[in-house]
Coordinates of C-alpha atoms in Angstrom, one line a residue:
Chain A
X73 CA -27.7 -7.0 -24.5
X74 CA -30.3 -4.9 -26.4
X75 CA -33.0 -5.2 -23.8
X76 CA -32.2 -3.9 -20.4
X77 CA -33.0 -6.1 -17.5
X78 CA -34.7 -5.6 -14.1
X79 CA -31.9 -6.2 -11.7
X80 CA -32.0 -6.9 -8.0
X81 CA -28.9 -6.1 -5.9
X82 CA -28.9 -8.0 -2.7
X83 CA -26.6 -5.9 -0.4
X84 CA -26.3 -2.3 -1.5
X85 CA -22.9 -1.6 0.1
X86 CA -19.4 -0.8 -1.4
X87 CA -19.6 -3.6 -4.0
X88 CA -23.3 -3.8 -4.7
X89 CA -23.7 0.0 -4.7
X90 CA -20.8 0.5 -7.1
X91 CA -22.3 -2.3 -9.3
X92 CA -25.7 -0.6 -9.3
X93 CA -24.1 2.7 -10.4
X94 CA -22.3 0.9 -13.3
X95 CA -25.4 -1.0 -14.4
X96 CA -27.3 2.2 -14.6
X97 CA -24.5 4.2 -16.2
X98 CA -23.9 1.5 -18.9
X99 CA -27.6 1.3 -19.6
X100 CA -27.8 -2.4 -18.6
X101 CA -30.7 -2.0 -16.2
X102 CA -34.3 -1.0 -16.8
X103 CA -35.0 -0.9 -13.1
X104 CA -32.7 -1.4 -10.1
X105 CA -34.1 -3.0 -7.0
X106 CA -32.2 -3.0 -3.7
X107 CA -32.5 -5.6 -1.0
X108 CA -31.0 -4.6 2.3
X109 CA -31.0 -6.1 5.8
X110 CA -30.0 -2.8 7.3
X111 CA -32.8 -0.2 7.4
X112 CA -30.2 2.6 7.5
X113 CA -28.4 1.2 4.4
X114 CA -31.7 0.9 2.6
X115 CA -32.4 4.5 3.2
X116 CA -29.0 5.6 2.1
X117 CA -29.2 3.4 -1.1
X118 CA -32.4 5.4 -2.0
X119 CA -31.0 8.7 -0.9
X120 CA -27.8 8.3 -3.1
X121 CA -30.0 7.0 -5.9
X122 CA -28.1 3.8 -6.2
X123 CA -31.4 1.9 -6.7
X124 CA -34.9 2.8 -7.8
X125 CA -36.6 1.0 -5.0
X126 CA -36.0 -1.2 -2.0
X127 CA -38.0 -4.5 -1.7
X128 CA -38.0 -7.5 0.6
X129 CA -35.9 -10.4 -0.9
X130 CA -38.9 -12.5 -1.9
X131 CA -40.6 -9.7 -3.8
X132 CA -37.3 -8.7 -5.5
X133 CA -36.7 -12.3 -6.7
X134 CA -40.2 -12.3 -8.4
X135 CA -39.7 -8.8 -9.9
X136 CA -36.2 -9.3 -11.2
X137 CA -34.6 -10.8 -14.3
X138 CA -31.2 -10.9 -12.7
X139 CA -30.3 -11.2 -9.0
X140 CA -26.9 -10.0 -7.9
X141 CA -25.6 -11.1 -4.6
X142 CA -23.2 -8.7 -2.9
X143 CA -23.3 -9.6 0.8
X144 CA -20.6 -11.1 3.0
X145 CA -19.5 -14.5 1.9
X146 CA -20.9 -16.3 5.0
X147 CA -24.3 -14.8 4.3
X148 CA -24.1 -15.8 0.6
X149 CA -23.6 -19.4 1.5
X150 CA -26.9 -19.4 3.3
X151 CA -28.8 -17.2 0.9
X152 CA -27.8 -18.6 -2.5
X153 CA -29.6 -22.0 -2.0
X154 CA -32.7 -20.2 -0.7
X155 CA -32.7 -17.9 -3.7
X156 CA -32.3 -20.8 -6.2
X157 CA -35.2 -22.5 -4.5
X158 CA -37.4 -19.6 -5.6
X159 CA -36.1 -18.6 -9.1
X160 CA -37.6 -19.9 -12.4
X161 CA -35.5 -18.5 -15.2
X162 CA -33.8 -15.6 -13.5
X163 CA -30.1 -15.3 -13.6
X164 CA -28.4 -15.3 -10.2
X165 CA -24.8 -14.2 -9.7
X166 CA -22.5 -13.3 -6.9
X167 CA -19.4 -11.1 -6.6
X168 CA -17.8 -12.6 -3.6
X169 CA -14.1 -13.2 -2.8
X170 CA -14.3 -16.9 -2.1
X171 CA -15.9 -19.5 -4.3
X172 CA -15.4 -23.2 -3.2
X173 CA -17.8 -23.2 -0.3
X174 CA -20.4 -21.2 -2.2
X175 CA -20.3 -23.4 -5.3
X176 CA -20.4 -26.5 -3.1
X177 CA -23.5 -25.2 -1.3
X178 CA -25.5 -25.4 -4.6
X179 CA -23.7 -28.2 -6.3
X180 CA -26.7 -30.5 -6.5
X181 CA -29.4 -27.8 -6.6
X182 CA -31.9 -28.5 -9.5
X183 CA -31.5 -24.9 -10.6
X184 CA -27.7 -24.7 -10.3
X185 CA -27.5 -23.7 -13.9
X186 CA -29.2 -20.4 -13.2
X187 CA -26.3 -19.4 -11.0
X188 CA -23.0 -17.8 -12.3
X189 CA -20.1 -17.6 -9.9
X190 CA -17.9 -14.5 -10.4
X191 CA -15.4 -12.4 -8.6
X192 CA -14.6 -8.9 -9.9
X193 CA -11.1 -7.9 -8.6
X194 CA -12.0 -4.5 -7.3
X195 CA -12.7 -3.0 -4.0
X196 CA -11.7 -0.2 -1.6
X197 CA -11.1 -0.1 2.2
X198 CA -14.5 1.6 2.7
X199 CA -17.9 0.0 3.2
X200 CA -21.6 0.7 3.0
X201 CA -23.7 2.6 0.4
X202 CA -21.8 5.8 1.0
X203 CA -18.7 4.0 -0.2
X204 CA -20.1 3.2 -3.7
X205 CA -17.9 4.6 -6.4
X206 CA -18.8 5.7 -10.0
X207 CA -16.7 4.0 -12.7
X208 CA -15.7 1.1 -10.4
X209 CA -14.4 -2.2 -11.8
X210 CA -13.2 -0.6 -15.1
X211 CA -9.9 -1.9 -16.4
X212 CA -9.7 -4.7 -13.7
X213 CA -10.0 -8.4 -14.0
X214 CA -13.1 -10.5 -13.2
X215 CA -12.9 -14.2 -12.6
X216 CA -15.8 -16.5 -13.7
X217 CA -15.6 -19.8 -11.8
X218 CA -16.8 -23.3 -13.0
X219 CA -18.5 -21.8 -16.1
X220 CA -19.6 -25.2 -17.4
X221 CA -21.9 -25.6 -14.4
X222 CA -23.9 -22.6 -15.4
X223 CA -26.6 -22.4 -18.2
X224 CA -25.2 -20.9 -21.4
X225 CA -27.6 -17.9 -21.5
X226 CA -26.9 -17.0 -17.9
X227 CA -23.1 -17.1 -18.2
X228 CA -23.3 -15.2 -21.5
X229 CA -25.3 -12.3 -20.0
X230 CA -22.9 -12.1 -17.0
X231 CA -19.8 -12.1 -19.2
X232 CA -21.1 -9.5 -21.5
X233 CA -22.3 -7.3 -18.6
X234 CA -18.7 -7.4 -17.1
X235 CA -17.2 -6.6 -20.5
X236 CA -19.6 -3.6 -20.9
X237 CA -18.5 -2.2 -17.5
X238 CA -14.9 -2.5 -18.7
X239 CA -13.6 -5.7 -17.1
X240 CA -11.3 -8.4 -18.5
X241 CA -12.9 -11.8 -18.1
X242 CA -10.8 -14.7 -16.9
X243 CA -11.9 -18.3 -16.2
X244 CA -10.9 -20.4 -13.3
X245 CA -11.8 -23.5 -11.4
X246 CA -13.2 -22.5 -7.9
X247 CA -10.3 -24.2 -6.1
X248 CA -7.7 -22.4 -8.3
X249 CA -9.5 -19.2 -7.7
X250 CA -9.5 -19.5 -3.9
X251 CA -5.7 -20.4 -4.0
X252 CA -4.7 -17.4 -6.2
X253 CA -6.8 -14.8 -4.3
X254 CA -5.3 -15.9 -1.1
X255 CA -1.9 -14.8 -2.5
X256 CA -2.9 -11.7 -4.3
X257 CA -5.7 -10.3 -2.2
X258 CA -6.4 -12.0 1.2
X259 CA -2.8 -12.0 2.4
X260 CA -2.5 -8.2 1.6
X261 CA -5.4 -7.5 3.9
X262 CA -3.9 -9.6 6.8
X263 CA -0.5 -8.0 6.4
X264 CA -2.1 -4.5 6.5
X265 CA -4.4 -5.3 9.5
X266 CA -1.3 -6.8 11.4
X267 CA 0.8 -3.8 10.4
X268 CA -1.8 -1.3 11.8
X269 CA -2.0 -3.3 15.0
X270 CA 1.8 -3.4 15.3
X271 CA 2.1 0.4 14.9
X272 CA -0.8 1.2 17.1
X273 CA 0.6 -1.2 19.8
X274 CA 4.1 0.3 19.5
X275 CA 3.2 3.9 19.0
X276 CA 1.4 4.6 22.3
X277 CA 1.9 8.3 21.7
X278 CA -0.1 8.7 18.5
X279 CA 0.9 12.3 17.9
X280 CA 4.3 11.1 16.5
X281 CA 2.6 9.0 13.8
X282 CA 0.2 11.8 13.0
X283 CA 3.1 14.1 12.4
X284 CA 5.4 11.9 10.3
X285 CA 3.4 9.1 8.7
X286 CA 4.4 9.2 5.0
X287 CA 2.9 8.0 1.8
X288 CA 4.7 4.7 2.0
X289 CA 3.2 3.9 5.4
X290 CA -0.3 4.9 4.1
X291 CA 0.1 2.7 1.1
X292 CA 0.9 -0.4 3.1
X293 CA -1.6 0.2 5.9
X294 CA -4.6 1.6 3.8
X295 CA -6.3 -1.8 3.6
X296 CA -6.4 -2.0 7.5
X297 CA -9.4 0.3 7.3
X298 CA -11.4 -2.6 5.7
X299 CA -14.6 -3.9 7.2
X300 CA -14.4 -6.9 9.6
X301 CA -18.0 -8.0 8.6
X302 CA -16.7 -8.6 5.1
X303 CA -13.2 -10.0 5.8
X304 CA -13.7 -12.3 8.8
X305 CA -15.9 -14.7 6.7
X306 CA -13.5 -14.5 3.8
X307 CA -10.6 -15.5 6.1
X308 CA -12.6 -18.4 7.5
X309 CA -13.9 -19.7 4.2
X310 CA -10.5 -19.6 2.6
X311 CA -8.7 -20.9 5.8
X312 CA -6.4 -23.6 4.3
X313 CA -5.0 -21.4 1.5
X314 CA -4.6 -18.4 3.8
X315 CA -2.8 -20.4 6.5
X316 CA -0.4 -21.7 3.9
X317 CA 0.5 -18.3 2.5
X318 CA 0.5 -16.7 6.0
X319 CA 3.0 -19.3 7.2
X320 CA 5.2 -18.5 4.2
X321 CA 4.9 -14.8 4.9
X322 CA 5.9 -15.2 8.5
X323 CA 8.9 -17.3 7.3
X324 CA 9.9 -14.5 4.9
X325 CA 9.7 -11.9 7.7
X326 CA 11.7 -14.1 10.0
X327 CA 14.5 -14.2 7.3
X328 CA 14.6 -10.4 7.4
X329 CA 14.7 -10.5 11.1
X330 CA 17.5 -13.0 11.3
X331 CA 19.6 -11.3 8.6
X332 CA 19.2 -7.9 10.3
X333 CA 20.0 -9.3 13.7
X334 CA 23.2 -10.8 12.2
X335 CA 24.0 -7.6 10.1
X336 CA 24.1 -10.0 7.2
X337 CA 24.4 -7.4 4.4
X338 CA 24.8 -9.9 1.6
X339 CA 21.7 -11.9 2.3
X340 CA 19.6 -8.8 3.0
X341 CA 20.7 -7.4 -0.4
X342 CA 19.7 -10.7 -2.1
X343 CA 16.3 -10.8 -0.3
X344 CA 15.5 -7.3 -1.5
X345 CA 16.8 -8.0 -5.0
X346 CA 14.4 -11.0 -5.1
X347 CA 11.5 -8.8 -3.9
X348 CA 12.3 -6.2 -6.6
X349 CA 11.3 -8.9 -9.1
X350 CA 7.7 -7.9 -8.3
X351 CA 8.4 -5.1 -10.9
X352 CA 7.7 -7.7 -13.5
X353 CA 4.2 -8.0 -12.2
X354 CA 3.1 -4.6 -11.0
X355 CA 4.3 -1.6 -13.0
Chain B
X237 CA 16.1 34.0 2.0
X238 CA 16.5 36.9 -0.2
X239 CA 19.8 35.9 -1.7
X240 CA 19.9 32.6 -3.5
X241 CA 22.6 30.2 -2.6
X242 CA 25.1 28.0 -4.5
X243 CA 24.0 24.5 -3.5
X244 CA 25.9 21.3 -4.0
X245 CA 23.8 18.1 -4.1
X246 CA 25.8 15.1 -3.2
X247 CA 24.0 12.1 -4.7
X248 CA 21.6 13.2 -7.5
X249 CA 19.2 10.3 -7.3
X250 CA 15.5 10.0 -6.3
X251 CA 15.9 12.3 -3.2
X252 CA 18.8 14.5 -4.3
X253 CA 17.4 15.0 -7.8
X254 CA 13.9 15.8 -6.5
X255 CA 15.4 18.3 -4.0
X256 CA 17.4 19.9 -6.9
X257 CA 14.2 20.4 -8.9
X258 CA 12.5 22.0 -5.9
X259 CA 15.4 24.3 -5.0
X260 CA 15.4 25.6 -8.6
X261 CA 11.6 25.8 -8.8
X262 CA 11.3 27.8 -5.5
X263 CA 14.2 30.1 -6.6
X264 CA 16.3 29.1 -3.6
X265 CA 19.4 28.3 -5.7
X266 CA 21.6 30.6 -7.8
X267 CA 23.5 27.5 -9.1
X268 CA 23.1 23.8 -8.6
X269 CA 26.2 21.6 -8.4
X270 CA 25.9 17.8 -8.6
X271 CA 28.3 15.4 -7.1
X272 CA 28.0 11.8 -8.3
X273 CA 30.0 8.7 -7.8
X274 CA 28.2 7.1 -10.8
X275 CA 29.3 8.4 -14.2
X276 CA 26.0 7.3 -15.7
X277 CA 24.0 9.1 -13.0
X278 CA 26.1 12.2 -13.5
X279 CA 25.3 12.2 -17.2
X280 CA 21.6 11.7 -16.5
X281 CA 21.6 14.5 -13.9
X282 CA 22.8 16.9 -16.5
X283 CA 20.6 15.5 -19.3
X284 CA 17.5 15.9 -17.2
X285 CA 18.7 19.4 -16.1
X286 CA 18.6 18.5 -12.4
X287 CA 21.9 20.4 -11.8
X288 CA 23.8 23.0 -13.7
X289 CA 27.1 21.2 -13.5
X290 CA 28.8 18.2 -12.0
X291 CA 32.0 18.6 -10.0
X292 CA 34.2 16.4 -7.9
X293 CA 33.3 16.6 -4.2
X294 CA 36.3 18.7 -3.1
X295 CA 35.6 21.4 -5.8
X296 CA 31.9 21.3 -5.0
X297 CA 32.5 22.0 -1.3
X298 CA 34.7 25.0 -2.1
X299 CA 32.2 26.4 -4.7
X300 CA 29.0 25.9 -2.6
X301 CA 27.3 27.8 0.2
X302 CA 25.2 24.8 1.1
X303 CA 26.0 21.1 0.8
X304 CA 23.1 18.7 0.7
X305 CA 23.9 15.0 1.4
X306 CA 21.5 12.6 -0.4
X307 CA 23.5 9.3 -0.5
X308 CA 22.8 6.0 1.2
X309 CA 23.0 6.3 5.0
X310 CA 26.2 4.1 5.2
X311 CA 27.9 6.4 2.8
X312 CA 26.8 9.5 4.7
X313 CA 28.4 8.2 7.9
X314 CA 31.8 8.1 6.2
X315 CA 31.3 11.2 4.1
X316 CA 29.9 13.7 6.6
X317 CA 33.0 13.9 8.8
X318 CA 35.2 14.3 5.7
X319 CA 33.0 17.1 4.4
X320 CA 33.0 18.9 7.8
X321 CA 36.9 18.7 7.8
X322 CA 36.8 20.9 4.7
X323 CA 34.1 23.4 5.2
X324 CA 34.5 26.9 6.6
X325 CA 31.2 28.6 7.0
X326 CA 29.1 26.5 4.5
X327 CA 25.9 24.9 5.7
X328 CA 25.9 21.0 5.5
X329 CA 22.7 19.1 5.7
X330 CA 21.5 15.5 5.1
X331 CA 18.1 14.0 4.2
X332 CA 18.7 10.4 5.4
X333 CA 16.3 8.0 7.0
X334 CA 18.4 7.3 10.1
X335 CA 20.0 9.8 12.4
X336 CA 21.7 8.4 15.6
X337 CA 24.8 6.9 13.9
X338 CA 25.3 9.9 11.6
X339 CA 25.0 12.5 14.4
X340 CA 27.3 10.3 16.6
X341 CA 29.9 10.3 13.8
X342 CA 30.4 14.1 14.0
X343 CA 29.4 14.6 17.7
X344 CA 32.8 16.0 18.6
X345 CA 33.7 17.5 15.3
X346 CA 35.0 21.2 15.6
X347 CA 32.6 22.2 12.9
X348 CA 29.6 20.2 14.1
X349 CA 27.6 23.4 14.2
X350 CA 27.6 23.8 10.4
X351 CA 25.7 20.5 10.1
X352 CA 21.9 20.3 10.3
X353 CA 20.4 16.8 10.6
X354 CA 17.1 16.5 8.8
X355 CA 14.8 13.9 7.3
X356 CA 12.0 14.8 4.9
X357 CA 9.3 12.2 5.0
X358 CA 8.9 11.7 1.3
X359 CA 10.1 9.1 -1.2
X360 CA 9.0 6.7 -3.9
X361 CA 9.9 3.1 -4.7
X362 CA 12.0 4.2 -7.6
X363 CA 15.7 5.3 -7.7
X364 CA 18.3 7.2 -9.6
X365 CA 18.1 10.6 -11.4
X366 CA 15.3 9.4 -13.7
X367 CA 13.1 9.0 -10.6
X368 CA 13.4 12.6 -9.6
X369 CA 9.9 14.2 -9.2
X370 CA 8.7 17.8 -9.6
X371 CA 6.8 19.1 -6.6
X372 CA 8.2 16.4 -4.3
X373 CA 8.1 16.9 -0.5
X374 CA 5.2 19.3 -0.6
X375 CA 2.6 18.9 2.1
X376 CA 4.7 16.3 4.0
X377 CA 6.5 16.4 7.3
X378 CA 10.3 17.0 7.7
X379 CA 12.0 16.2 11.0
X380 CA 15.0 18.3 12.2
X381 CA 17.1 16.4 14.8
X382 CA 19.1 17.7 17.6
X383 CA 18.6 21.3 16.5
X384 CA 20.5 22.8 19.4
X385 CA 23.8 21.2 18.2
X386 CA 23.6 23.2 15.0
X387 CA 24.6 26.8 14.5
X388 CA 21.6 29.1 14.5
X389 CA 22.1 30.5 11.0
X390 CA 22.5 27.1 9.6
X391 CA 19.4 25.6 11.1
X392 CA 17.4 28.7 10.2
X393 CA 18.3 28.5 6.5
X394 CA 17.4 24.7 6.4
X395 CA 14.1 25.3 8.2
X396 CA 13.1 28.1 5.9
X397 CA 14.1 26.2 2.9
X398 CA 11.9 23.2 3.9
X399 CA 9.0 25.6 4.6
X400 CA 9.5 27.2 1.1
X401 CA 9.2 23.8 -0.5
X402 CA 6.0 23.2 1.4
X403 CA 7.0 21.0 4.3
X404 CA 5.8 21.0 7.9
X405 CA 8.9 21.2 10.2
X406 CA 8.9 19.0 13.3
X407 CA 11.7 18.7 15.9
X408 CA 12.9 15.4 17.4
X409 CA 15.8 14.0 19.3
X410 CA 17.8 11.6 17.0
X411 CA 16.9 8.6 19.1
X412 CA 13.2 9.4 19.1
X413 CA 13.4 9.9 15.4
X414 CA 15.0 6.5 14.7
X415 CA 12.4 4.8 16.9
X416 CA 9.4 6.5 15.2
X417 CA 10.6 6.0 11.6
X418 CA 11.1 2.3 12.4
X419 CA 7.4 2.2 13.1
X420 CA 6.0 4.4 10.3
X421 CA 8.5 3.9 7.5
X422 CA 11.1 1.1 7.8
X423 CA 8.6 -1.7 8.9
X424 CA 6.4 -0.8 5.9
X425 CA 9.3 -1.5 3.6
X426 CA 10.2 -4.8 5.2
X427 CA 6.5 -6.0 5.2
X428 CA 6.3 -5.1 1.5
X429 CA 9.6 -6.8 0.6
X430 CA 8.5 -9.9 2.5
X431 CA 5.1 -9.9 0.9
X432 CA 6.6 -9.7 -2.6
X433 CA 8.8 -12.7 -1.8
X434 CA 5.9 -14.6 -0.3
X435 CA 3.8 -14.2 -3.4
X436 CA 6.7 -14.8 -5.8
X437 CA 7.6 -17.9 -3.8
X438 CA 4.0 -19.2 -3.8
X439 CA 2.8 -18.2 -7.2
X440 CA 5.2 -20.1 -9.3
X441 CA 2.9 -19.6 -12.3
X442 CA 3.2 -15.9 -12.5
X443 CA 0.5 -15.5 -15.2
X444 CA -2.2 -15.9 -12.5
X445 CA -0.9 -12.9 -10.6
X446 CA -0.6 -10.9 -13.8
X447 CA -4.2 -11.5 -14.6
X448 CA -5.8 -10.9 -11.2
X449 CA -3.6 -8.7 -9.1
X450 CA -5.8 -5.9 -7.8
X451 CA -5.3 -2.4 -6.5
X452 CA -5.1 -3.6 -2.9
X453 CA -2.2 -6.0 -3.7
X454 CA -0.4 -3.2 -5.6
X455 CA -0.8 -0.9 -2.7
X456 CA 0.7 -3.2 -0.1
X457 CA 3.5 -4.5 -2.4
X458 CA 4.5 -1.3 -4.1
X459 CA 7.4 -0.5 -1.8
X460 CA 8.9 -3.9 -2.6
X461 CA 10.3 -2.2 -5.7
X462 CA 12.6 0.0 -3.6
X463 CA 16.3 0.0 -4.0
X464 CA 18.4 -2.4 -1.8
X465 CA 21.4 0.0 -1.9
X466 CA 19.3 2.5 0.0
X467 CA 17.4 0.2 2.3
X468 CA 20.0 -2.4 3.5
X469 CA 22.1 0.3 5.2
X470 CA 18.9 1.8 6.8
X471 CA 17.9 -1.6 8.2
X472 CA 21.4 -2.1 9.6
X473 CA 21.8 1.4 11.1
X474 CA 18.4 1.2 12.8
X475 CA 18.8 -2.5 13.7
X476 CA 17.6 -2.4 17.4
X477 CA 14.4 -0.4 16.7
X478 CA 13.6 -2.4 13.6
X479 CA 14.1 -5.8 15.3
X480 CA 11.8 -4.6 18.1
X481 CA 8.9 -3.6 15.7
X482 CA 9.5 -6.6 13.4
X483 CA 9.1 -9.0 16.4
X484 CA 5.9 -7.3 17.3
X485 CA 4.7 -7.5 13.7
X486 CA 5.4 -11.3 13.5
X487 CA 3.5 -11.7 16.8
X488 CA 0.6 -9.8 15.3
X489 CA 0.6 -12.0 12.2
X490 CA 0.8 -15.1 14.4
X491 CA -2.3 -14.0 16.2
X492 CA -4.2 -13.8 12.9
X493 CA -2.8 -17.2 12.0
X494 CA -3.9 -18.8 15.2
X495 CA -7.3 -17.3 15.2
X496 CA -7.9 -18.3 11.6
X497 CA -6.6 -21.9 12.3
X498 CA -9.1 -22.1 15.2
X499 CA -11.9 -20.4 13.2
X500 CA -12.1 -18.0 16.1
X501 CA -14.5 -15.5 14.6
X502 CA -14.8 -13.3 17.7
X503 CA -11.1 -12.7 18.2
X504 CA -10.6 -12.1 14.5
X505 CA -13.4 -9.6 14.5
X506 CA -11.8 -7.8 17.5
X507 CA -8.2 -7.8 15.9
X508 CA -9.7 -6.2 12.7
X509 CA -11.7 -3.7 14.8
X510 CA -8.5 -2.8 16.5
X511 CA -6.7 -2.4 13.1
X512 CA -9.6 -0.2 11.9
X513 CA -8.5 2.4 14.5
X514 CA -5.7 3.4 12.1
X515 CA -8.5 5.5 10.5
X516 CA -7.8 8.0 13.2
X517 CA -4.3 8.4 11.8
X518 CA -4.6 8.1 8.1
X519 CA -7.7 9.5 6.4

């Protein structure tokens, strides 16, 4: 990692913008190039000094040593094969929340090896360049998928880069990745969106919520502020896993409903005691 | 509020213990008496210096100017009438999460006026004296219920006390209170318990969650660590309101499930855009 690289960030929003800040901060980039479909975001990316310049995608590919994809997962599926068509020895990586469809889209591409599939487990409920955060990703896990399909030099750079920005690298097969993130990330977002809609539907007089909403409520509903442009494509790409875990979640809620309806103290106690076991996982 | 009061805290756990710390810190108490059913909690309450002494309930009632109930809501319903039987001019207040049953239990009590029903909108997912927090309650809302049923001097002391510890006082009828807290507090706990059970049920191999669980997951599942002894009685006392909001929540989740199953991008987009409106309520 001695020589810094010219790095193009495709999509300078929450994730791409935060990555740009870290690449600069950790002295990993000699030049940061932004690629942005939105003229407003391009302007903000320069204004906040997330990137040194903004270029059209084709020019950025030629100018860069590394191309980082940080656009919604439906856009990535279309863009990644087009980018691989144009690279020679650049490294191409993504940071998206679903992996099977994306990897399948370039499975037989002659330059598949230049692409490294990764997913840093970090985000916030905000979006766009203004949401970029200094010190993001640090202390969190990052998953590299199907490592053996990537060229050794490419995966080595990506892995060391994530370590330099303070992440713990974990390896997973793309299918295992999509299954696990359905459980520990995607379902949390659906729950939170649905909870927000429940409360907004029920609390027609919003002043009551304003007055009494507590930290517990904020905690469970915070993710409901997340951007639909990012999340709808994730839900659709990870459909089967999400439907499976969502059905289980509805069953679990229905248990609570039935036990409460029957004033079944013993079974409620035992459901909550089971839920308390999450203490083993989150401190 | 010039003269400090002798205050008995019945139940020196998360809520009672945190209140004891604040009463001392804000110089509202001349002496803090703990009442504890658990010998271990009594010992901890003294060890952590939450209270000056621990007394049996009857002695504490005689010794105190103010009696603060901070026990599970099913215990409060039994205890409050017994305490009112024994008070002369002491002030009695509770801090519980449900109000209709408790107020009904003392509706015709000759000393009903000495009791002030209140609910400070603060808590954490931890319990017991060790969970008591300095600076708790500050900046949050507290609801006083059915103010007109309490004696003027009693409600005045309670209101000023809450203001001194940094809370915003709001008035509500007990039935409205129970309805609103079902929406903004109780449902969040059920969602979180059910989400924890969903993930623990699905993720048989826990190491995967350990490795990749992110801040978003922690945020939505944090409340699942909450104490069943506190929450089962709340769910049963506020049964009708909770069943109503829980049915709505299951309906909302089912909408997500159906739209995802049908890859209905447009309706998913619109569900999430609706959920985003929670931004108006939580910043």
